[in-house]
CSV table of C-alpha atoms in Angstrom, one decimal:
chain,number,residue,atom,x,y,z
D,3,MET,CA,-11.1,25.6,-2.3
D,4,PHE,CA,-14.3,23.7,-1.3
D,5,LYS,CA,-17.4,23.4,-3.5
D,6,PHE,CA,-20.6,24.5,-1.9
D,7,PHE,CA,-23.7,22.3,-2.0
D,8,SER,CA,-26.9,23.7,-3.4
D,9,LYS,CA,-30.1,23.3,-1.5
D,10,LYS,CA,-31.3,21.0,-4.3
D,11,ASP,CA,-28.4,18.6,-3.6
D,12,GLU,CA,-30.0,15.3,-2.8
D,13,ASN,CA,-26.9,13.8,-1.2
D,14,LYS,CA,-27.0,15.2,2.3
D,15,ILE,CA,-23.8,15.2,4.3
D,16,ALA,CA,-23.6,12.2,6.6
D,17,GLY,CA,-19.9,12.1,7.6
D,18,TYR,CA,-16.9,14.3,6.8
D,19,ILE,CA,-13.4,12.7,6.8
D,20,ASP,CA,-10.0,14.4,6.3
D,21,VAL,CA,-7.8,11.8,4.6
D,22,MET,CA,-4.1,12.5,5.5
D,23,THR,CA,-1.0,11.7,3.5
D,24,PRO,CA,0.5,8.4,4.7
D,25,MET,CA,4.1,9.1,3.6
D,26,ASP,CA,6.6,12.1,3.3
D,27,GLY,CA,7.1,13.1,-0.3
D,28,VAL,CA,5.4,14.8,-3.2
D,29,VAL,CA,1.7,14.5,-3.6
D,30,ILE,CA,0.9,13.7,-7.2
D,31,ASP,CA,-2.3,13.3,-9.3
D,32,LEU,CA,-3.6,9.7,-9.5
D,33,THR,CA,-3.6,10.0,-13.4
D,34,ASP,CA,0.2,10.3,-13.2
D,35,VAL,CA,0.7,7.0,-11.5
D,36,PRO,CA,2.6,4.6,-13.8
D,37,ASP,CA,0.0,1.8,-13.8
D,38,PRO,CA,-3.2,2.0,-15.8
D,39,VAL,CA,-5.2,0.2,-13.0
D,40,PHE,CA,-4.5,3.2,-10.7
D,41,SER,CA,-4.2,6.0,-13.3
D,42,GLY,CA,-7.3,4.8,-15.0
D,43,LYS,CA,-9.1,5.0,-11.6
D,44,MET,CA,-10.1,1.3,-11.8
D,45,VAL,CA,-9.4,0.7,-8.1
D,46,GLY,CA,-10.8,4.1,-7.0
D,47,ASP,CA,-10.0,7.8,-6.9
D,48,GLY,CA,-7.8,9.9,-4.7
D,49,PHE,CA,-4.1,10.8,-5.0
D,50,ALA,CA,-0.6,9.3,-4.9
D,51,ILE,CA,2.7,10.0,-3.2
D,52,GLU,CA,6.2,9.9,-4.6
D,53,PRO,CA,7.8,9.1,-1.2
D,54,THR,CA,11.1,10.3,0.1
D,55,ASN,CA,11.3,7.8,3.0
D,56,GLY,CA,9.7,4.5,3.8
D,57,VAL,CA,7.6,5.2,6.9
D,58,VAL,CA,3.9,4.6,6.2
D,59,LEU,CA,1.2,6.2,8.5
D,60,ALA,CA,-2.5,5.4,8.7
D,61,PRO,CA,-4.3,8.1,6.5
D,62,VAL,CA,-7.5,7.7,8.4
D,63,SER,CA,-8.7,6.2,11.7
D,64,GLY,CA,-10.7,3.0,11.5
D,65,GLU,CA,-10.5,-0.8,11.2
D,66,VAL,CA,-7.8,-2.5,9.1
D,67,VAL,CA,-10.0,-4.4,6.7
D,68,GLN,CA,-7.0,-6.1,5.3
D,69,ILE,CA,-3.3,-5.9,5.2
D,70,PHE,CA,-2.2,-8.0,2.2
D,71,PRO,CA,-0.3,-11.2,3.0
D,72,THR,CA,2.7,-9.7,1.2
D,73,ASN,CA,2.4,-6.5,3.4
D,74,HIS,CA,2.6,-4.1,0.4
D,75,ALA,CA,-0.9,-2.7,0.7
D,76,PHE,CA,-3.6,-2.2,3.3
D,77,GLY,CA,-7.2,-1.1,3.5
D,78,ILE,CA,-8.9,0.8,6.3
D,79,ARG,CA,-12.6,1.4,6.8
D,80,THR,CA,-13.5,4.4,8.9
D,81,GLU,CA,-16.5,4.5,11.2
D,82,GLU,CA,-18.3,6.7,8.6
D,83,GLY,CA,-17.9,3.8,6.1
D,84,LEU,CA,-15.2,5.3,4.0
D,85,GLU,CA,-12.8,2.7,2.6
D,86,ILE,CA,-9.2,3.8,1.8
D,87,LEU,CA,-6.6,1.7,0.1
D,88,VAL,CA,-2.9,2.5,0.4
D,89,HIS,CA,-0.8,0.5,-2.1
D,90,VAL,CA,2.9,1.0,-1.5
D,91,GLY,CA,4.7,1.0,-4.9
D,92,ILE,CA,3.6,-0.4,-8.2
D,93,ASP,CA,3.6,-4.2,-8.9
D,94,THR,CA,5.1,-4.6,-5.4
D,95,VAL,CA,3.0,-7.8,-4.8
D,96,GLN,CA,5.7,-9.5,-6.8
D,97,LEU,CA,8.3,-8.8,-4.1
D,98,LYS,CA,6.4,-11.3,-2.0
D,99,GLY,CA,6.9,-9.2,1.2
D,100,GLU,CA,10.6,-8.5,0.8
D,101,GLY,CA,11.3,-5.0,2.0
D,102,PHE,CA,8.0,-4.6,3.9
D,103,THR,CA,7.7,-4.6,7.7
D,104,PRO,CA,4.1,-4.4,9.0
D,105,PHE,CA,3.2,-2.9,12.4
D,106,ILE,CA,-0.5,-3.8,12.1
D,107,GLN,CA,-2.7,-6.9,11.5
D,108,THR,CA,-6.0,-7.4,9.7
D,109,GLY,CA,-8.7,-6.5,12.2
D,110,ASP,CA,-6.7,-4.0,14.2
D,111,ARG,CA,-8.2,-0.6,15.0
D,112,VAL,CA,-5.8,2.2,14.0
D,113,THR,CA,-5.6,5.9,14.6
D,114,GLN,CA,-4.9,8.5,11.9
D,115,GLY,CA,-1.2,9.2,11.8
D,116,GLN,CA,-0.3,5.9,13.5
D,117,LYS,CA,2.7,4.1,11.9
D,118,VAL,CA,1.4,1.0,10.2
D,119,LEU,CA,4.1,-0.1,7.8
D,120,GLU,CA,7.8,0.5,7.0
D,121,VAL,CA,9.2,-0.1,3.6
D,122,ASP,CA,12.8,-0.2,2.5
D,123,LEU,CA,12.5,1.9,-0.7
D,124,SER,CA,15.9,0.7,-1.9
D,125,VAL,CA,14.6,-2.8,-2.2
D,126,LEU,CA,11.8,-1.6,-4.5
D,127,LYS,CA,14.2,0.5,-6.5
D,128,ASN,CA,16.7,-2.3,-6.9
D,129,ALA,CA,13.9,-4.6,-8.1
D,130,GLY,CA,13.0,-2.0,-10.7
D,131,LYS,CA,9.6,-1.2,-9.1
D,132,SER,CA,8.1,2.2,-9.0
D,133,ILE,CA,7.8,3.6,-5.4
D,134,VAL,CA,4.8,5.7,-6.3
D,135,THR,CA,2.1,5.0,-3.7
D,136,PRO,CA,-1.6,5.5,-4.6
D,137,VAL,CA,-4.0,6.4,-1.8
D,138,VAL,CA,-7.5,5.7,-3.1
D,139,ILE,CA,-11.2,5.7,-2.0
D,140,THR,CA,-12.5,2.2,-3.1
D,141,ASN,CA,-16.2,2.8,-2.4
D,142,LEU,CA,-16.9,6.0,-4.4
D,143,THR,CA,-20.6,5.0,-4.7
D,144,GLU,CA,-21.0,5.9,-1.0
D,145,VAL,CA,-19.2,9.2,-1.3
D,146,ALA,CA,-21.1,12.4,-2.0
D,147,HIS,CA,-18.1,14.6,-2.7
D,148,PHE,CA,-14.3,14.6,-2.4
D,149,GLU,CA,-11.6,17.1,-3.1
D,150,CYS,CA,-7.8,16.7,-3.2
D,151,SER,CA,-5.9,19.8,-2.1
D,152,GLN,CA,-2.2,19.1,-2.2
D,153,ILE,CA,-1.2,18.1,-5.7
D,154,GLY,CA,2.3,19.1,-6.4
D,155,VAL,CA,3.2,19.7,-2.8
D,156,LEU,CA,6.4,18.3,-1.2
D,157,GLN,CA,5.3,17.6,2.4
D,158,THR,CA,6.0,15.8,5.6
D,159,ALA,CA,3.3,13.4,6.6
D,160,PRO,CA,0.7,13.5,7.9
D,161,ILE,CA,-1.1,16.5,6.3
D,162,SER,CA,-4.7,16.7,5.1
D,163,ALA,CA,-4.8,15.9,1.4
D,164,LEU,CA,-8.3,14.7,0.7
D,165,SER,CA,-11.5,16.0,2.1
D,166,VAL,CA,-14.4,13.5,1.8
D,167,THR,CA,-18.1,13.8,2.5
D,168,MET,CA,-20.1,10.7,2.6
D,169,LYS,CA,-23.7,10.2,1.3
D,170,GLN,CA,-26.4,10.0,3.9
D,171,LYS,CA,-27.7,6.4,4.1
Y,3,MET,CA,-22.5,-22.8,-7.8
Y,4,LYS,CA,-19.4,-22.9,-10.0
Y,5,SER,CA,-16.1,-23.5,-8.2
Y,6,VAL,CA,-12.7,-22.1,-9.3
Y,7,ILE,CA,-9.2,-22.5,-7.9
Y,8,ILE,CA,-7.1,-19.4,-8.2
Y,9,GLN,CA,-4.0,-20.2,-10.2
Y,10,ASN,CA,-2.6,-16.7,-10.2
Y,11,GLU,CA,0.9,-16.6,-8.6
Y,12,THR,CA,0.1,-13.5,-6.7
Y,13,GLY,CA,-3.5,-14.4,-5.7
Y,14,LEU,CA,-6.1,-11.7,-5.7
Y,15,HIS,CA,-4.2,-8.4,-5.2
Y,16,ALA,CA,-5.3,-4.9,-6.2
Y,17,ARG,CA,-5.4,-5.4,-10.0
Y,18,PRO,CA,-7.5,-8.6,-10.1
Y,19,CYS,CA,-9.8,-7.3,-7.4
Y,20,SER,CA,-10.5,-4.2,-9.4
Y,21,LEU,CA,-11.2,-6.3,-12.5
Y,22,ILE,CA,-13.6,-8.5,-10.6
Y,23,ALA,CA,-15.5,-5.6,-9.0
Y,24,SER,CA,-15.7,-3.8,-12.3
Y,25,LEU,CA,-17.2,-6.9,-14.0
Y,26,ALA,CA,-19.6,-7.6,-11.1
Y,27,GLY,CA,-20.7,-4.0,-11.3
Y,28,THR,CA,-22.0,-4.4,-14.8
Y,29,SER,CA,-24.9,-6.5,-13.5
Y,30,PRO,CA,-27.7,-5.1,-11.3
Y,31,MET,CA,-27.9,-8.4,-9.5
Y,32,ASP,CA,-25.9,-9.3,-6.4
Y,33,ALA,CA,-22.8,-11.4,-6.8
Y,34,TYR,CA,-20.7,-13.0,-4.2
Y,35,LEU,CA,-17.5,-15.0,-4.0
Y,36,ILE,CA,-17.5,-17.6,-1.3
Y,37,LYS,CA,-14.3,-18.5,0.5
Y,38,ASP,CA,-14.2,-21.1,3.3
Y,39,GLY,CA,-18.0,-20.8,3.5
Y,40,LYS,CA,-18.0,-17.1,3.9
Y,41,PRO,CA,-19.6,-14.8,1.2
Y,42,TYR,CA,-17.8,-11.7,0.1
Y,43,ASN,CA,-19.5,-9.0,-2.1
Y,44,ALA,CA,-17.9,-9.2,-5.5
Y,45,LYS,CA,-18.8,-5.6,-6.2
Y,46,SER,CA,-16.7,-4.3,-3.4
Y,47,ILE,CA,-12.9,-4.0,-4.0
Y,48,MET,CA,-12.2,-3.7,-0.3
Y,49,GLY,CA,-14.4,-6.7,0.4
Y,50,LEU,CA,-12.6,-8.8,-2.3
Y,51,MET,CA,-9.2,-7.8,-1.0
Y,52,SER,CA,-10.2,-8.7,2.6
Y,53,MET,CA,-10.6,-12.4,1.5
Y,54,GLY,CA,-6.8,-12.7,1.4
Y,55,VAL,CA,-6.8,-15.1,-1.6
Y,56,THR,CA,-3.5,-16.6,-2.5
Y,57,LYS,CA,-2.6,-19.1,-5.2
Y,58,GLY,CA,-4.5,-22.4,-4.7
Y,59,THR,CA,-7.5,-20.9,-2.9
Y,60,GLU,CA,-10.8,-22.3,-3.9
Y,61,LEU,CA,-13.7,-19.9,-4.5
Y,62,LEU,CA,-17.4,-20.5,-5.2
Y,63,ILE,CA,-19.2,-18.1,-7.5
Y,64,ASP,CA,-22.6,-17.2,-6.0
Y,65,CYS,CA,-24.6,-15.2,-8.6
Y,66,GLU,CA,-28.1,-15.5,-10.1
Y,67,ASP,CA,-27.1,-13.6,-13.2
Y,68,GLU,CA,-25.9,-16.5,-15.5
Y,69,THR,CA,-24.1,-14.3,-17.9
Y,70,LEU,CA,-22.1,-12.6,-15.0
Y,71,SER,CA,-21.5,-16.0,-13.4
Y,72,GLU,CA,-19.9,-17.3,-16.6
Y,73,ALA,CA,-17.9,-14.1,-17.1
Y,74,LEU,CA,-16.6,-14.2,-13.5
Y,75,TYR,CA,-15.7,-17.8,-13.9
Y,76,LYS,CA,-13.7,-17.0,-17.0
Y,77,LEU,CA,-12.0,-14.0,-15.4
Y,78,LEU,CA,-11.0,-15.9,-12.3
Y,79,SER,CA,-9.8,-19.0,-14.2
Y,80,GLU,CA,-7.6,-16.9,-16.6
Y,81,LEU,CA,-6.0,-14.6,-14.1
Y,82,ASN,CA,-2.3,-14.5,-14.8
Y,83,ASP,CA,-0.4,-11.4,-13.6
């Protein structure tokens, strides 16, 4: 269900982006992520995935702003200016790259749905790390409206999970 | 400008970046962290993450808000997670 803008809405629509799920698995509410930094929406807002396999796809097209040196998280900025962070697993920075195989580098341009990372989920599980993967908008101040549509759904990626409209600059 | 060397074992990953951006957001004035001569907006989580800061990296705090500057210095010096 989409909310409709009233004519009085001062935030005119500048860009519309469909953010896709990056991994197969169940889409869960960000508030259910077992880390207060994500569940408390400190990093941003969006959704999370409880993945069933370790293939990670680009949720949006754009420029890879950063793939962390330890390959466990990456950020993409779309041409509309939306910034999306995908953080595979919780506290996975501590694995120092073990279990993560990147297919992208910082500065690359990626297409939505493109394979960007592969993670060996058993490495995370054996290390006692949660495999829950938040997918968040980190620049909410530039977003006029967003809506998550697939909470609770077990899906095969990529499917549209977050619809975002940017503020007009 | 104050200089700080990051001692955190895991550098500036998602959690520290969100703490820095949150803190910087409390001031209406601009704040930047400078790494290797390049300024990064301290209010932008994605910008902070793009610095790729690891343990041992030196950062300069560029901020006209003295209170914020002190607070950022303290936060960055005491990062330990």
